Coordinates of C-alpha atoms in Angstrom, one line a residue:
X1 CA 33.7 25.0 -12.2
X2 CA 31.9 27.0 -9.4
X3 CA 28.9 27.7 -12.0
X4 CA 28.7 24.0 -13.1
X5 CA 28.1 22.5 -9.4
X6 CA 25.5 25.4 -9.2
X7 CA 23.8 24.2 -12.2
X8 CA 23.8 20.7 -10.6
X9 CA 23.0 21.5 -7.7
X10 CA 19.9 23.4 -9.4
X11 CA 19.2 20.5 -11.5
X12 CA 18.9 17.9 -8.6
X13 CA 16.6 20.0 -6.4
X14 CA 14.4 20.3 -9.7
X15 CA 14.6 16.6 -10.3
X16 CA 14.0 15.6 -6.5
X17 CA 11.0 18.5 -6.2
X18 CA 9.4 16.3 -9.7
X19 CA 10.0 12.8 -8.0
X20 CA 6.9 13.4 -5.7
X21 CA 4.5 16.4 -5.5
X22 CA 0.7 15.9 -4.5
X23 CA 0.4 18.9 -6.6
X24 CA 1.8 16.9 -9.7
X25 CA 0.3 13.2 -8.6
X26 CA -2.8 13.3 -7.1
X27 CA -6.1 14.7 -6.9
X28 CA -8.1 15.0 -3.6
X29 CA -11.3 13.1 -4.5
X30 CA -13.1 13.7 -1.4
X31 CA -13.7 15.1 1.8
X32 CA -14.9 18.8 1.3
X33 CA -11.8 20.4 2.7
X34 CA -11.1 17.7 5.2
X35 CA -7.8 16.4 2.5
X36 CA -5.1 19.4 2.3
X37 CA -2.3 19.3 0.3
X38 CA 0.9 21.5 2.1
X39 CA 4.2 22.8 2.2
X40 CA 4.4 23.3 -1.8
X41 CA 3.0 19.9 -2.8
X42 CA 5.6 18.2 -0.3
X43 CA 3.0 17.1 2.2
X44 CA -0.4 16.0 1.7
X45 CA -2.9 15.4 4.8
X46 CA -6.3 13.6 5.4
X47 CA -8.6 14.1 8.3
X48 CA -11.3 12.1 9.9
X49 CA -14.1 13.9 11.6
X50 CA -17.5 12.8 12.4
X51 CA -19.2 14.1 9.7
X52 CA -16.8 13.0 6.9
X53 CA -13.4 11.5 6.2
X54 CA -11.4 12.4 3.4
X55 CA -9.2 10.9 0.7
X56 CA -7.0 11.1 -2.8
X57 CA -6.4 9.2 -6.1
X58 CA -3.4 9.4 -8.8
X59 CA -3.5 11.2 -11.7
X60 CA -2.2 8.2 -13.9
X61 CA -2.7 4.3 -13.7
X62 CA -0.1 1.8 -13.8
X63 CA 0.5 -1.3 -15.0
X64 CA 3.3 -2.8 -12.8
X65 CA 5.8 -0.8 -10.4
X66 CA 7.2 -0.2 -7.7
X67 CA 5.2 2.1 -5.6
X68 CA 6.9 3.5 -2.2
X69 CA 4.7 6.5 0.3
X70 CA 5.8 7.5 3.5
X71 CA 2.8 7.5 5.8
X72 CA 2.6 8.9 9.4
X73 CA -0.4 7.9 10.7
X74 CA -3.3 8.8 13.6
X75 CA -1.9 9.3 17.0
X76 CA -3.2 8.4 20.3
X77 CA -6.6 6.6 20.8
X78 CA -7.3 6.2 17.1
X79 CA -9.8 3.1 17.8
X80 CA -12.4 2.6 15.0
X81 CA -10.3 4.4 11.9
X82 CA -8.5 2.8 9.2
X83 CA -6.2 4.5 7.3
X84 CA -6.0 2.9 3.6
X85 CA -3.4 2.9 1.2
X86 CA -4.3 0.6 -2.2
X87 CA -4.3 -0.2 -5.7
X88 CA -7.4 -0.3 -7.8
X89 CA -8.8 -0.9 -10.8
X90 CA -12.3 0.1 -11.5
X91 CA -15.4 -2.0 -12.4
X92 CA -16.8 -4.9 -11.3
X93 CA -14.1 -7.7 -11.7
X94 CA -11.6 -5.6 -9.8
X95 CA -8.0 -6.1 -9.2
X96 CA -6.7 -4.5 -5.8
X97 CA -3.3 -4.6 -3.8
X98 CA -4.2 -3.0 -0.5
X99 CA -2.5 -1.7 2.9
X100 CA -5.2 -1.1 5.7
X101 CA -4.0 0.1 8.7
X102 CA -6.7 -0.6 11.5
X103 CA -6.7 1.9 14.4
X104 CA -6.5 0.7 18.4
X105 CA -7.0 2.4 21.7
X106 CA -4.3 4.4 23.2
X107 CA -1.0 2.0 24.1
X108 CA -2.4 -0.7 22.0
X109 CA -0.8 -1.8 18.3
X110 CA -2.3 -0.7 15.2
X111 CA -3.6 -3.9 13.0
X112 CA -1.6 -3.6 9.3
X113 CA -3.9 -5.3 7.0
X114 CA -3.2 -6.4 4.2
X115 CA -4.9 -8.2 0.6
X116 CA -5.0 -9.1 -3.0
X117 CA -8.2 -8.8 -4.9
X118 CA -7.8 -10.5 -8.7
X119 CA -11.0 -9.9 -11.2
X120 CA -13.0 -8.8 -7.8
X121 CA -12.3 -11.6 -5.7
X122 CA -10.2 -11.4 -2.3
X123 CA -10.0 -13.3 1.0
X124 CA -6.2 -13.1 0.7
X125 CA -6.1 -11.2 4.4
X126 CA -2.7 -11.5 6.2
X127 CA -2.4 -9.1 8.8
X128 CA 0.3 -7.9 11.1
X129 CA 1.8 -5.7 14.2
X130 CA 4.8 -3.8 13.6
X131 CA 7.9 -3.4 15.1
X132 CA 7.6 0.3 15.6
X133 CA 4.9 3.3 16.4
X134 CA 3.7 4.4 13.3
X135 CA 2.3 7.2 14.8
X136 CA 5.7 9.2 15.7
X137 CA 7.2 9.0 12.4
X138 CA 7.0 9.3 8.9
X139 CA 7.8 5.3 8.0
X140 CA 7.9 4.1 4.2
X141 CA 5.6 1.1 2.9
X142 CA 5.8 0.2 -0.4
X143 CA 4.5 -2.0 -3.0
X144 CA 6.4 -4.0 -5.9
X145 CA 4.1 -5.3 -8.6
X146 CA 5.7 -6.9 -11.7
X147 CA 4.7 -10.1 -13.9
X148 CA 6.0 -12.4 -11.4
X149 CA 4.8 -11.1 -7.6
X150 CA 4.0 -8.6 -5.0
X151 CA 5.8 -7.5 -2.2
X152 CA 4.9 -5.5 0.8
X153 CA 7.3 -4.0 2.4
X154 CA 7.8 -1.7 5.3
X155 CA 10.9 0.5 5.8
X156 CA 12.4 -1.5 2.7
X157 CA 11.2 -5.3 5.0
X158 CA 9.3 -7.2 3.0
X159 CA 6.5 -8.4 5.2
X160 CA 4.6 -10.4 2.4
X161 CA 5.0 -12.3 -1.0
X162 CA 2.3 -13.2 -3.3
X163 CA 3.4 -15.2 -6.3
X164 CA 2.6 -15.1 -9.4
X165 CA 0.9 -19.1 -9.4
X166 CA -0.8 -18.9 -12.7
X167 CA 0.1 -21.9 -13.4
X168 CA -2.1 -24.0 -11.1
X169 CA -5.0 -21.7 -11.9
X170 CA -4.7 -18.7 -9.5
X171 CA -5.7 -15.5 -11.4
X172 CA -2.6 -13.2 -10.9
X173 CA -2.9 -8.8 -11.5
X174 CA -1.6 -8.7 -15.3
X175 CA -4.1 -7.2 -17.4
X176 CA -6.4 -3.9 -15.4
X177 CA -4.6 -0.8 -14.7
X178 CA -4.7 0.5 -11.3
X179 CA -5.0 3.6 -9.7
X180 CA -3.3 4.8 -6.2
X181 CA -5.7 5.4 -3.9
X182 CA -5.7 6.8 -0.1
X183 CA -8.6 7.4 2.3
X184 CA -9.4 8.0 6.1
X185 CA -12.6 6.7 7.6
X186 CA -14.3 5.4 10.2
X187 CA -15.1 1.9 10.2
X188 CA -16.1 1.5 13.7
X189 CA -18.2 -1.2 12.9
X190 CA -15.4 -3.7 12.5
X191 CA -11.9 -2.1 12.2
X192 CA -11.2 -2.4 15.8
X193 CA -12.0 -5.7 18.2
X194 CA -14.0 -6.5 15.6
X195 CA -16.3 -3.9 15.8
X196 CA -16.0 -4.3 20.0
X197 CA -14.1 -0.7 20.0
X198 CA -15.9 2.5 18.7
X199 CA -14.3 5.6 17.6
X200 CA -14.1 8.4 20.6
X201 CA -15.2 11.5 18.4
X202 CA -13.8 14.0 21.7
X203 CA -10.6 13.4 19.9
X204 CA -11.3 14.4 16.3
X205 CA -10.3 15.7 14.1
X206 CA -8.0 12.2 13.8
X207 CA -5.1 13.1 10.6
X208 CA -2.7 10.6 9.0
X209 CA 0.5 12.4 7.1
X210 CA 1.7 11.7 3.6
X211 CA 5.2 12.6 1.8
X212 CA 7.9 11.4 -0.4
X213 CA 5.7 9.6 -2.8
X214 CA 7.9 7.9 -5.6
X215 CA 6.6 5.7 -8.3
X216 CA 8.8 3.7 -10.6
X217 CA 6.3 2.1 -12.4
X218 CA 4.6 1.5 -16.4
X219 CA 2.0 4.3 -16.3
X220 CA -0.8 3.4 -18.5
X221 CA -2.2 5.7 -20.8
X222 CA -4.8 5.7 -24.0
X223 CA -4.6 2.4 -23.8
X224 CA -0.9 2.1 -24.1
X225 CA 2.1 1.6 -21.3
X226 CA 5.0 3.6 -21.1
X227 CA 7.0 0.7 -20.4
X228 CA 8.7 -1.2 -23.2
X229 CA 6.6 -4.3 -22.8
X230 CA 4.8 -5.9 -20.5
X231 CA 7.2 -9.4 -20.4
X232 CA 10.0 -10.2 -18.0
X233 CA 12.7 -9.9 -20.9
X234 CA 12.2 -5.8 -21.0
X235 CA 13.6 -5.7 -17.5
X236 CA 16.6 -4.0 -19.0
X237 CA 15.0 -1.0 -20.3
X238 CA 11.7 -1.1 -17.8
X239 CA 14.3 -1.3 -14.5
X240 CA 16.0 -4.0 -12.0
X241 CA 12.2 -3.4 -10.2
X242 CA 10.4 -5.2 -13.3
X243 CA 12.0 -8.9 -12.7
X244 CA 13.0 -8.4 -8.8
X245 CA 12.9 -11.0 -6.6
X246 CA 13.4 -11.5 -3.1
X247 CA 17.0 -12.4 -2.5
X248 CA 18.6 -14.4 0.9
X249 CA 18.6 -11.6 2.7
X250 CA 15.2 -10.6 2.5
X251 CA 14.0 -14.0 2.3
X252 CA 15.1 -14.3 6.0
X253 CA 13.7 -10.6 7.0
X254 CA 10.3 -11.8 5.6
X255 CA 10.5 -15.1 7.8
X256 CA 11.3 -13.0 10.7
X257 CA 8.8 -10.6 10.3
X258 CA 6.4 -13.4 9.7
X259 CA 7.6 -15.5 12.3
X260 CA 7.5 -12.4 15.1
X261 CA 4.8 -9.9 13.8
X262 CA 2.3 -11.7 11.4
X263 CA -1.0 -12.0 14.0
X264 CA -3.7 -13.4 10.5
X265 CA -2.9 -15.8 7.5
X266 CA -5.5 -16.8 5.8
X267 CA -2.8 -19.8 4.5
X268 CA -2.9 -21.0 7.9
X269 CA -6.9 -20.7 8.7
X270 CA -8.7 -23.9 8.1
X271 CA -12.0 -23.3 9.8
X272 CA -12.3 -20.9 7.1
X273 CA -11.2 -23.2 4.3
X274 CA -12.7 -26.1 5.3
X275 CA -13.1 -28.0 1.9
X276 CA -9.1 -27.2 2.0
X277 CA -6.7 -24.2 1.6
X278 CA -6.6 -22.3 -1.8
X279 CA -4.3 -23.5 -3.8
X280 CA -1.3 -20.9 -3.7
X281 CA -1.2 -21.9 0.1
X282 CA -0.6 -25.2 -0.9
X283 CA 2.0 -24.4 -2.9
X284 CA 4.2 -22.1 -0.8

């Protein structure tokens, strides 16, 4: 009996060590020694200097999933970064899910940006302060893609929903596989104040932390997906994540986070949109 909990045991550190290693996952695409993978493939970092940033991609594409990273990101006067976290397909007619996370002067809140790009078109910006300091921890933001929305969330909170509203003519992410991609750079010229703020480079190098990547997902490969198919009726053998939808509960945790936190909606702007709203806005 003694040997066969040791042989579990065993078995679930292997299976947790496969779930995420940066070893396994990703490749560091750039930033000529600036991105460092650690700690056995545990712990992957990315610094920011004034020379260069740095950044990483993931080995496979998917197609749909649920994507969850825990980030820790820059500390102190971080004004003029952005740390990004996205998907992306490549070419022209692009389709992106993106996390920015726009740095601030000491004291101040970092800016969480986020937007949907479908067949390269975006102005989908909400944006929003959180409810903690994402500089002291490690905190978990994820992203659920299936046929009929995306979620953000943020420590499991879902901060925003984007639908699935083909139906009155909103092109939805279905058809381009997309990579994970994660960068550090200065975008002084806008990230912070709208450009007002500039990056202090006394305080480089600036590094944002990565662990516990997890992907449960339909990775995309010679053309095929690993998932059974690619309608809401495989749910059972593609996971509960394929056809998930926001119950009560985290209807109401979206509100409030909404409600409290949300500081950009481009649902809401009208100067912006002045021959009217798009039409998902209208809908919602």
């Amino acid at each position: 009996m003694a040997s066969m909990l040791h042989l579990f045991l065993v078995l679930g550190s292997l299976m947790v060590a496969s779930a995420g290693n940066f070893y396994k996952d990703f490749d560091i695409t750039w930033g000529d020694g600036r991105a460092k993978i650690l700690n056995n493939g545990d712990l992957l970092t990315l610094s920011l200097d004034k020379a260069s940033g740095s950044g990483f991609q993931s080995k496979n594409e998917y197609l749909y999933g649920k994507i969850d990273m825990q980030l820790k990101l820059v500390p102190g006067n971080s004004a003029g970064t952005v740390t990004a976290y996205y998907l992306k397909s490549p070419g022209s007619t692009w389709d992106e899910i993106d996390f920015e996370f726009l740095g601030n002067s000491s004291g101040d809140p970092y800016t969480l940006h986020t937007n949907v790009f479908t067949n390269g078109k975006g102005d989908r910006e909400q944006q929003f302060h959180l409810w903690f300091d994402p500089t002291a921890d490690f905190h978990t933001y994820s992203i659920l893609w299936n046929p009929q929305r995306i979620v953000f969330s943020v420590d499991g909170t879902p901060i925003r929903e984007f639908k699935n509203s083909e139906s009155i003519g909103v092109p939805f992410p279905k058809n381009q596989p997309m990579r994970i991609y994660s960068s550090l750079w200065n975008a002084d010229d806008w990230a912070t104040r709208g450009g007002l703020v500039k990056t202090d480079w006394t305080h480089a190098p600036f590094t944002a932390s990565y662990r516990n990547f997890n992907a449960e997902a339909c990775v995309w490969s010679n053309g095929k997906s690993s998932c059974a198919s690619n309608s809401a009726s495989s749910t059972s053998s593609n996971g509960a994540w394929f056809s998930q939808e926001l119950d009560s509960t985290n209807q109401n945790r979206l509100k409030w986070v909404q409600k409290n936190y949300m500081i950009y909606n481009y649902c809401t702007d009208t100067k912006r949109f002045p021959q009217g709203l798009p039409a998902e806005c209208r809908t919602s």
